[in-house]
GROMACS .gro file of C-alpha atoms in nm:
model
  385
    1MET     CA    1  14.840  11.099  -2.343
    2ARG     CA    2  14.576  11.233  -2.048
    3ARG     CA    3  14.741  11.211  -1.739
    4THR     CA    4  14.649  10.932  -1.497
    5ASP     CA    5  14.642  11.118  -1.140
    6TYR     CA    6  14.483  11.554  -1.003
    7LEU     CA    7  14.689  11.873  -1.155
    8PRO     CA    8  14.609  12.122  -0.887
    9PHE     CA    9  14.688  12.456  -1.008
   10GLY     CA   10  14.868  12.520  -0.717
   11ARG     CA   11  15.037  12.267  -0.393
   12PRO     CA   12  15.289  12.336  -0.134
   13ASP     CA   13  15.594  12.159  -0.128
   14PHE     CA   14  15.691  11.947   0.215
   15THR     CA   15  15.922  11.744   0.315
   16ASP     CA   16  16.097  11.499   0.614
   17ALA     CA   17  16.232  11.834   0.797
   18GLU     CA   18  15.856  12.007   0.694
   19ILE     CA   19  15.729  11.723   0.927
   20ASP     CA   20  16.020  11.727   1.168
   21ALA     CA   21  16.030  12.080   1.264
   22VAL     CA   22  15.631  11.986   1.338
   23THR     CA   23  15.734  11.745   1.546
   24ARG     CA   24  16.001  11.883   1.743
   25VAL     CA   25  15.742  12.140   1.841
   26ILE     CA   26  15.531  11.889   1.907
   27ARG     CA   27  15.731  11.731   2.111
   28SER     CA   28  15.844  12.029   2.315
   29GLY     CA   29  15.521  12.055   2.442
   30TRP     CA   30  15.416  12.406   2.298
   31VAL     CA   31  15.248  12.431   2.037
   32GLY     CA   32  15.095  12.804   2.039
   33MET     CA   33  15.204  13.114   1.951
   34GLY     CA   34  15.547  13.141   2.107
   35PRO     CA   35  15.936  13.031   2.060
   36GLU     CA   36  15.953  12.983   1.714
   37THR     CA   37  15.678  13.299   1.574
   38ILE     CA   38  15.947  13.519   1.791
   39ALA     CA   39  16.162  13.310   1.571
   40PHE     CA   40  16.028  13.250   1.273
   41GLU     CA   41  15.939  13.677   1.246
   42LYS     CA   42  16.276  13.764   1.323
   43GLU     CA   43  16.406  13.551   1.026
   44LEU     CA   44  16.129  13.714   0.804
   45THR     CA   45  16.235  14.075   0.951
   46ALA     CA   46  16.615  13.942   0.830
   47PHE     CA   47  16.482  13.857   0.529
   48PHE     CA   48  16.238  14.119   0.408
   49GLY     CA   49  16.495  14.405   0.453
   50ALA     CA   50  16.188  14.539   0.703
   51GLY     CA   51  16.146  14.738   0.990
   52ASP     CA   52  15.963  14.420   1.164
   53VAL     CA   53  15.685  14.174   1.079
   54VAL     CA   54  15.397  14.064   1.298
   55THR     CA   55  15.253  13.692   1.238
   56VAL     CA   56  14.873  13.682   1.229
   57SER     CA   57  14.597  13.429   1.152
   58SER     CA   58  14.597  13.474   0.777
   59CYS     CA   59  14.637  13.781   0.499
   60SER     CA   60  14.275  13.865   0.518
   61ALA     CA   61  14.357  13.929   0.914
   62ALA     CA   62  14.644  14.179   0.822
   63LEU     CA   63  14.482  14.311   0.538
   64PHE     CA   64  14.194  14.369   0.841
   65LEU     CA   65  14.469  14.521   1.107
   66SER     CA   66  14.692  14.747   0.904
   67LEU     CA   67  14.367  14.897   0.791
   68ARG     CA   68  14.263  14.935   1.138
   69VAL     CA   69  14.568  15.065   1.302
   70LEU     CA   70  14.535  15.328   1.050
   71GLY     CA   71  14.209  15.462   1.146
   72ILE     CA   72  14.027  15.405   0.866
   73GLY     CA   73  13.645  15.358   0.913
   74PRO     CA   74  13.206  15.501   0.808
   75GLY     CA   75  13.323  15.834   0.569
   76ASP     CA   76  13.600  15.705   0.469
   77GLU     CA   77  13.647  15.555   0.092
   78VAL     CA   78  13.934  15.316   0.056
   79ILE     CA   79  14.121  15.258  -0.347
   80CYS     CA   80  14.124  14.833  -0.440
   81PRO     CA   81  14.192  14.628  -0.770
   82SER     CA   82  13.870  14.463  -0.834
   83LEU     CA   83  14.072  14.270  -1.075
   84THR     CA   84  14.231  14.031  -0.734
   85TRP     CA   85  14.070  13.805  -0.390
   86CYS     CA   86  13.789  13.949  -0.214
   87SER     CA   87  14.013  13.972   0.145
   88SER     CA   88  14.165  14.336  -0.040
   89ALA     CA   89  13.856  14.464  -0.058
   90ASN     CA   90  13.649  14.309   0.263
   91ALA     CA   91  13.884  14.474   0.525
   92ALA     CA   92  13.769  14.808   0.500
   93LYS     CA   93  13.383  14.708   0.411
   94PHE     CA   94  13.440  14.539   0.760
   95LEU     CA   95  13.557  14.821   0.878
   96GLY     CA   96  13.247  15.003   0.781
   97ALA     CA   97  13.497  15.207   0.484
   98GLU     CA   98  13.396  15.223   0.165
   99VAL     CA   99  13.498  15.042  -0.107
  100VAL     CA  100  13.621  15.262  -0.476
  101PHE     CA  101  13.726  14.977  -0.727
  102CYS     CA  102  14.042  15.135  -0.957
  103ASP     CA  103  14.104  14.911  -1.291
  104VAL     CA  104  14.417  14.777  -1.379
  105ASP     CA  105  14.713  14.779  -1.651
  106ALA     CA  106  14.601  14.552  -1.918
  107GLU     CA  107  14.954  14.430  -1.975
  108THR     CA  108  15.084  14.380  -1.604
  109LEU     CA  109  14.757  14.357  -1.435
  110CYS     CA  110  14.862  14.558  -1.133
  111VAL     CA  111  14.751  14.911  -1.055
  112THR     CA  112  14.907  15.196  -1.202
  113ALA     CA  113  14.920  15.574  -1.062
  114ARG     CA  114  14.678  15.570  -1.372
  115THR     CA  115  14.449  15.344  -1.295
  116VAL     CA  116  14.412  15.490  -0.916
  117ALA     CA  117  14.399  15.886  -0.992
  118PRO     CA  118  14.118  15.944  -1.115
  119HIS     CA  119  13.900  15.771  -0.777
  120LEU     CA  120  14.026  16.042  -0.546
  121THR     CA  121  13.846  16.171  -0.322
  122GLU     CA  122  13.836  16.405   0.051
  123ARG     CA  123  13.806  16.060   0.212
  124THR     CA  124  14.027  15.878   0.056
  125ARG     CA  125  14.205  15.688   0.324
  126ALA     CA  126  14.393  15.421   0.188
  127VAL     CA  127  14.473  15.282  -0.149
  128ILE     CA  128  14.556  14.875  -0.185
  129VAL     CA  129  14.796  14.784  -0.441
  130VAL     CA  130  14.749  14.421  -0.518
  131HIS     CA  131  15.122  14.251  -0.638
  132PHE     CA  132  14.862  14.016  -0.918
  133GLY     CA  133  14.970  13.648  -0.956
  134GLY     CA  134  15.357  13.760  -0.823
  135LEU     CA  135  15.488  14.090  -1.016
  136PRO     CA  136  15.607  14.403  -0.808
  137ALA     CA  137  15.317  14.708  -0.859
  138ASP     CA  138  15.584  15.065  -0.880
  139ILE     CA  139  15.430  15.161  -0.610
  140THR     CA  140  15.694  15.484  -0.615
  141ALA     CA  141  15.482  15.603  -0.914
  142ILE     CA  142  15.116  15.532  -0.743
  143ARG     CA  143  15.292  15.727  -0.314
  144ALA     CA  144  15.403  16.012  -0.562
  145GLY     CA  145  15.059  16.040  -0.688
  146LEU     CA  146  14.902  16.029  -0.328
  147PRO     CA  147  14.745  16.264  -0.101
  148ASP     CA  148  15.039  16.269   0.181
  149HIS     CA  149  14.716  16.167   0.427
  150VAL     CA  150  14.629  15.866   0.178
  151ALA     CA  151  14.829  15.592   0.321
  152LEU     CA  152  14.953  15.281   0.115
  153VAL     CA  153  14.875  14.943   0.228
  154GLU     CA  154  15.116  14.639   0.007
  155ASP     CA  155  14.869  14.312  -0.046
  156ALA     CA  156  15.178  14.104  -0.120
  157ALA     CA  157  14.897  13.769  -0.073
  158HIS     CA  158  15.098  13.662  -0.378
  159ALA     CA  159  15.398  13.880  -0.376
  160LEU     CA  160  15.648  13.662  -0.154
  161PRO     CA  161  15.957  13.673  -0.288
  162ALA     CA  162  15.922  13.950  -0.531
  163ARG     CA  163  16.167  14.234  -0.550
  164PHE     CA  164  16.086  14.624  -0.672
  165ALA     CA  165  16.297  14.666  -0.955
  166ASP     CA  166  16.551  14.869  -0.720
  167GLY     CA  167  16.636  14.585  -0.601
  168SER     CA  168  16.443  14.555  -0.310
  169ARG     CA  169  16.189  14.258  -0.173
  170VAL     CA  170  15.820  14.354  -0.120
  171GLY     CA  171  15.774  14.403   0.239
  172ALA     CA  172  16.109  14.648   0.241
  173SER     CA  173  15.883  14.985   0.240
  174GLU     CA  174  15.770  15.200   0.389
  175ASN     CA  175  15.370  15.070   0.352
  176LEU     CA  176  15.182  14.845   0.620
  177THR     CA  177  15.320  14.545   0.351
  178CYS     CA  178  15.105  14.128   0.409
  179PHE     CA  179  15.162  13.887   0.331
  180SER     CA  180  14.985  13.536   0.287
  181PHE     CA  181  15.081  13.176   0.408
  182TYR     CA  182  14.821  12.981   0.275
  183ALA     CA  183  14.766  12.638   0.163
  184ASN     CA  184  14.983  12.732  -0.229
  185LYS     CA  185  15.187  13.005  -0.124
  186ASN     CA  186  15.476  13.053  -0.228
  187LEU     CA  187  15.616  12.976   0.102
  188SER     CA  188  15.295  12.790   0.319
  189THR     CA  189  15.235  12.670   0.674
  190GLY     CA  190  14.919  12.642   0.565
  191GLU     CA  191  14.686  12.886   0.731
  192GLY     CA  192  14.876  13.227   0.821
  193GLY     CA  193  14.980  13.529   0.751
  194ALA     CA  194  15.231  13.785   0.799
  195ILE     CA  195  15.212  14.210   0.812
  196ALA     CA  196  15.629  14.409   0.736
  197VAL     CA  197  15.616  14.721   0.874
  198ARG     CA  198  15.895  14.998   0.970
  199ASP     CA  199  15.708  15.167   1.277
  200ALA     CA  200  15.820  14.991   1.583
  201ALA     CA  201  15.570  15.125   1.769
  202VAL     CA  202  15.305  14.974   1.481
  203ALA     CA  203  15.429  14.712   1.493
  204ARG     CA  204  15.395  14.615   1.892
  205ARG     CA  205  15.011  14.753   1.826
  206LEU     CA  206  14.912  14.518   1.572
  207ARG     CA  207  15.069  14.207   1.802
  208SER     CA  208  14.824  14.338   2.128
  209LEU     CA  209  14.535  14.375   1.847
  210ARG     CA  210  14.604  14.013   1.710
  211LEU     CA  211  14.605  13.885   2.047
  212HIS     CA  212  14.197  14.104   2.198
  213GLY     CA  213  14.415  14.340   2.276
  214LEU     CA  214  14.686  14.246   2.528
  215ASP     CA  215  15.011  14.403   2.605
  216ALA     CA  216  15.176  14.044   2.613
  217ASP     CA  217  15.117  13.683   2.494
  218ALA     CA  218  15.076  13.325   2.617
  219TRP     CA  219  15.408  13.216   2.565
  220ALA     CA  220  15.530  13.577   2.796
  221ARG     CA  221  15.288  13.532   3.086
  222TYR     CA  222  15.350  13.145   3.155
  223SER     CA  223  15.640  12.951   3.030
  224GLN     CA  224  15.845  13.051   3.316
  225LYS     CA  225  15.775  12.910   3.627
  226ASN     CA  226  15.876  13.215   3.813
  227THR     CA  227  15.602  13.430   3.596
  228ILE     CA  228  15.388  13.591   3.834
  229VAL     CA  229  15.003  13.542   3.676
  230ALA     CA  230  14.770  13.857   3.643
  231ALA     CA  231  14.521  13.968   3.514
  232ALA     CA  232  14.643  14.187   3.140
  233PRO     CA  233  14.512  14.545   3.158
  234LEU     CA  234  14.302  14.600   2.807
  235SER     CA  235  14.300  14.928   2.686
  236GLU     CA  236  14.128  14.815   2.334
  237LEU     CA  237  13.934  14.585   2.221
  238GLY     CA  238  14.137  14.345   2.030
  239TYR     CA  239  14.073  14.023   1.821
  240LYS     CA  240  14.194  13.669   1.804
  241MET     CA  241  14.430  13.647   1.513
  242ASN     CA  242  14.749  13.515   1.649
  243TYR     CA  243  14.964  13.282   1.441
  244THR     CA  244  15.094  12.931   1.602
  245ASP     CA  245  15.453  12.816   1.714
  246LEU     CA  246  15.316  12.504   1.461
  247GLN     CA  247  15.269  12.681   1.153
  248ALA     CA  248  15.551  12.904   1.227
  249SER     CA  249  15.836  12.502   1.208
  250LEU     CA  250  15.704  12.456   0.897
  251GLY     CA  251  15.745  12.802   0.741
  252ARG     CA  252  16.075  12.851   0.922
  253VAL     CA  253  16.170  12.531   0.695
  254GLN     CA  254  15.993  12.611   0.403
  255LEU     CA  255  16.211  12.977   0.426
  256ARG     CA  256  16.560  12.811   0.478
  257ARG     CA  257  16.428  12.654   0.126
  258LEU     CA  258  16.259  12.896  -0.107
  259ALA     CA  259  16.535  12.993  -0.334
  260SER     CA  260  16.551  12.585  -0.472
  261LEU     CA  261  16.134  12.637  -0.421
  262GLN     CA  262  16.152  12.950  -0.697
  263LYS     CA  263  16.439  12.749  -0.922
  264ARG     CA  264  16.129  12.525  -0.948
  265ARG     CA  265  15.899  12.794  -1.016
  266ALA     CA  266  16.099  12.947  -1.259
  267ASP     CA  267  16.209  12.660  -1.474
  268ILE     CA  268  15.817  12.509  -1.493
  269ALA     CA  269  15.718  12.971  -1.627
  270GLN     CA  270  16.008  12.875  -1.893
  271CYS     CA  271  15.853  12.582  -1.974
  272TYR     CA  272  15.528  12.811  -2.064
  273VAL     CA  273  15.654  13.068  -2.247
  274GLU     CA  274  15.910  12.881  -2.496
  275ARG     CA  275  15.672  12.653  -2.558
  276LEU     CA  276  15.217  12.775  -2.475
  277PRO     CA  277  15.255  12.986  -2.805
  278ASP     CA  278  15.298  12.594  -3.038
  279ALA     CA  279  15.019  12.453  -2.835
  280LEU     CA  280  14.772  12.779  -2.876
  281ASP     CA  281  14.797  13.102  -3.118
  282GLY     CA  282  14.800  13.359  -2.955
  283VAL     CA  283  14.845  13.321  -2.622
  284ARG     CA  284  14.957  13.612  -2.422
  285PHE     CA  285  15.143  13.650  -2.071
  286GLN     CA  286  15.120  13.922  -1.762
  287ALA     CA  287  15.424  14.093  -1.820
  288GLY     CA  288  15.760  14.033  -1.592
  289VAL     CA  289  15.678  13.659  -1.564
  290LEU     CA  290  16.022  13.597  -1.667
  291GLU     CA  291  16.234  13.816  -1.437
  292GLU     CA  292  16.363  13.735  -1.158
  293ARG     CA  293  16.176  13.992  -0.935
  294HIS     CA  294  15.895  13.788  -1.004
  295ALA     CA  295  15.757  13.584  -0.741
  296ARG     CA  296  15.528  13.326  -1.028
  297HIS     CA  297  15.274  13.235  -0.701
  298LEU     CA  298  15.034  13.252  -0.995
  299PHE     CA  299  15.080  13.130  -1.413
  300LEU     CA  300  14.849  13.380  -1.578
  301VAL     CA  301  14.736  13.363  -1.944
  302LEU     CA  302  14.510  13.590  -2.147
  303LEU     CA  303  14.345  13.349  -2.388
  304PRO     CA  304  14.276  13.503  -2.794
  305GLU     CA  305  13.987  13.649  -2.857
  306HIS     CA  306  13.742  13.303  -2.968
  307LEU     CA  307  13.811  13.209  -2.642
  308ARG     CA  308  13.698  13.429  -2.417
  309GLY     CA  309  13.367  13.455  -2.237
  310ALA     CA  310  13.192  13.105  -2.246
  311PRO     CA  311  13.369  12.877  -2.473
  312ARG     CA  312  13.714  12.934  -2.153
  313GLN     CA  313  13.407  12.747  -1.985
  314GLN     CA  314  13.458  12.544  -2.238
  315LEU     CA  315  13.859  12.521  -2.238
  316ILE     CA  316  13.793  12.444  -1.805
  317ARG     CA  317  13.613  12.161  -1.859
  318ALA     CA  318  13.810  11.999  -2.126
  319LEU     CA  319  14.096  12.022  -1.931
  320ARG     CA  320  13.990  11.930  -1.594
  321GLU     CA  321  13.889  11.649  -1.757
  322GLU     CA  322  14.245  11.599  -1.851
  323ASN     CA  323  14.329  11.582  -1.515
  324ILE     CA  324  14.430  11.968  -1.539
  325GLY     CA  325  14.340  12.190  -1.278
  326VAL     CA  326  14.285  12.503  -1.429
  327ALA     CA  327  14.206  12.788  -1.229
  328VAL     CA  328  13.960  13.174  -1.273
  329HIS     CA  329  14.169  13.493  -1.112
  330TYR     CA  330  13.947  13.615  -1.039
  331MET     CA  331  13.619  13.761  -1.066
  332PRO     CA  332  13.561  14.127  -1.098
  333LEU     CA  333  13.492  14.262  -0.742
  334HIS     CA  334  13.303  14.507  -0.876
  335LEU     CA  335  13.052  14.298  -1.028
  336MET     CA  336  12.954  14.127  -0.700
  337PRO     CA  337  12.673  14.168  -0.547
  338LEU     CA  338  12.797  14.195  -0.202
  339TYR     CA  339  12.950  14.543  -0.376
  340GLY     CA  340  12.807  14.560  -0.756
  341PRO     CA  341  12.674  14.848  -0.888
  342SER     CA  342  12.902  14.973  -1.013
  343ALA     CA  343  13.095  15.175  -1.205
  344SER     CA  344  13.210  14.992  -1.659
  345LEU     CA  345  13.669  14.922  -1.540
  346PRO     CA  346  13.693  14.808  -1.882
  347VAL     CA  347  14.008  14.649  -1.853
  348THR     CA  348  13.908  14.444  -1.525
  349GLU     CA  349  13.678  14.374  -1.716
  350ASP     CA  350  13.836  14.215  -2.033
  351ILE     CA  351  14.073  14.039  -1.849
  352ALA     CA  352  13.823  13.886  -1.683
  353GLU     CA  353  13.673  13.726  -1.936
  354ARG     CA  354  13.971  13.601  -2.096
  355VAL     CA  355  14.188  13.497  -1.790
  356LEU     CA  356  14.327  13.122  -1.666
  357THR     CA  357  14.520  13.043  -1.384
  358LEU     CA  358  14.802  12.697  -1.554
  359PRO     CA  359  14.936  12.502  -1.247
  360ILE     CA  360  15.253  12.636  -1.119
  361SER     CA  361  15.436  12.528  -0.773
  362ALA     CA  362  15.688  12.384  -0.643
  363SER     CA  363  15.600  12.047  -0.623
  364MET     CA  364  15.600  11.993  -0.947
  365ASP     CA  365  15.790  11.941  -1.246
  366LEU     CA  366  15.842  11.968  -1.600
  367GLY     CA  367  15.668  11.685  -1.682
  368ASP     CA  368  15.464  11.841  -1.504
  369ALA     CA  369  15.413  12.165  -1.723
  370GLN     CA  370  15.494  11.938  -2.032
  371SER     CA  371  15.176  11.788  -1.975
  372VAL     CA  372  14.972  12.081  -1.944
  373VAL     CA  373  15.144  12.273  -2.263
  374ASP     CA  374  14.990  11.910  -2.432
  375ALA     CA  375  14.650  11.871  -2.337
  376ILE     CA  376  14.663  12.216  -2.428
  377SER     CA  377  14.721  12.140  -2.779
  378ARG     CA  378  14.533  11.789  -2.785
  379ILE     CA  379  14.164  12.082  -2.714
  380ALA     CA  380  14.293  12.347  -2.892
  381THR     CA  381  14.350  12.169  -3.155
  382GLY     CA  382  13.995  11.995  -3.123
  383SER     CA  383  13.714  12.050  -3.036
  384LEU     CA  384  13.789  12.429  -2.963
  385SER     CA  385  13.922  12.414  -3.333
   0.00000   0.00000   0.00000
């Protein structure tokens, strides 16, 4: 039976608690970056087991600022997977660096030490590791294969609250780790991002760069009646990439609710893994999707060979007619006009023709998941058979 309402591939789960938190901040009279943001950063630091967390306006900003504090610029090369959202690569391009795309593993869909190694040169200054879909890449192995002068930056936009194999959370490593709080993320504040960082001096510089290069934000300068308002000295050119207390109020509630939100995602993933193979013969899943360490931000399937390319588009159209909001993550960046032409990346190109993202979010229930399975079964045994 066709759904009567549209089911997007991801949407936030907000309750009265989030509404009350935003209302409290609005009534406080201070909605910009201030005490709520400071509290959220401290709570995230404790949650990740990080040295510090710096909130910013987006994960795109987090990636850009991370490369900026590493000194990445013209003449440098930054290795990045092609199977990712454009922000991962654009951050390096904005700074004038050359982006060198690498392939991914066919089972995990993540970069590995093996896929990075062929692209290392004397000009390589950083590797951006994407924890794709919410599955943490093996950063220990990747780091071991890099020269000491090459930095590793983790794009963890999909990976809150994922864990590495040793049980530590993504965000607890020695690397600059970038998170997203976009509308469809596991922890959503509508927009926003954060950088988990170990070095206190780097954290201070990130805080300065996110707000024009100033050493103090408006809350520090103007919140107390005895504060002397003076022109703040500028030592370097910064940006307007700060967070707000309105967003932080949402984030603090979402962080408290995160365990229950993740439980719903796990239940939906379990439903798909158990029931989809009967609906669509030959379907495959990203490795580790039922493991506790996987954040399950995206539920990624690899379609069988007969649904590669154009037949996949037919399946997508049919599912959307059934009010099922499937998506494709992602079209390879190395084939985009902005970056191409580029050398072939065979695994990425194969995945790109067969990958499909099914709806998964904490706002769904098992009935929603079953409706996706039922729709795929009907279509697979009908027009696509």
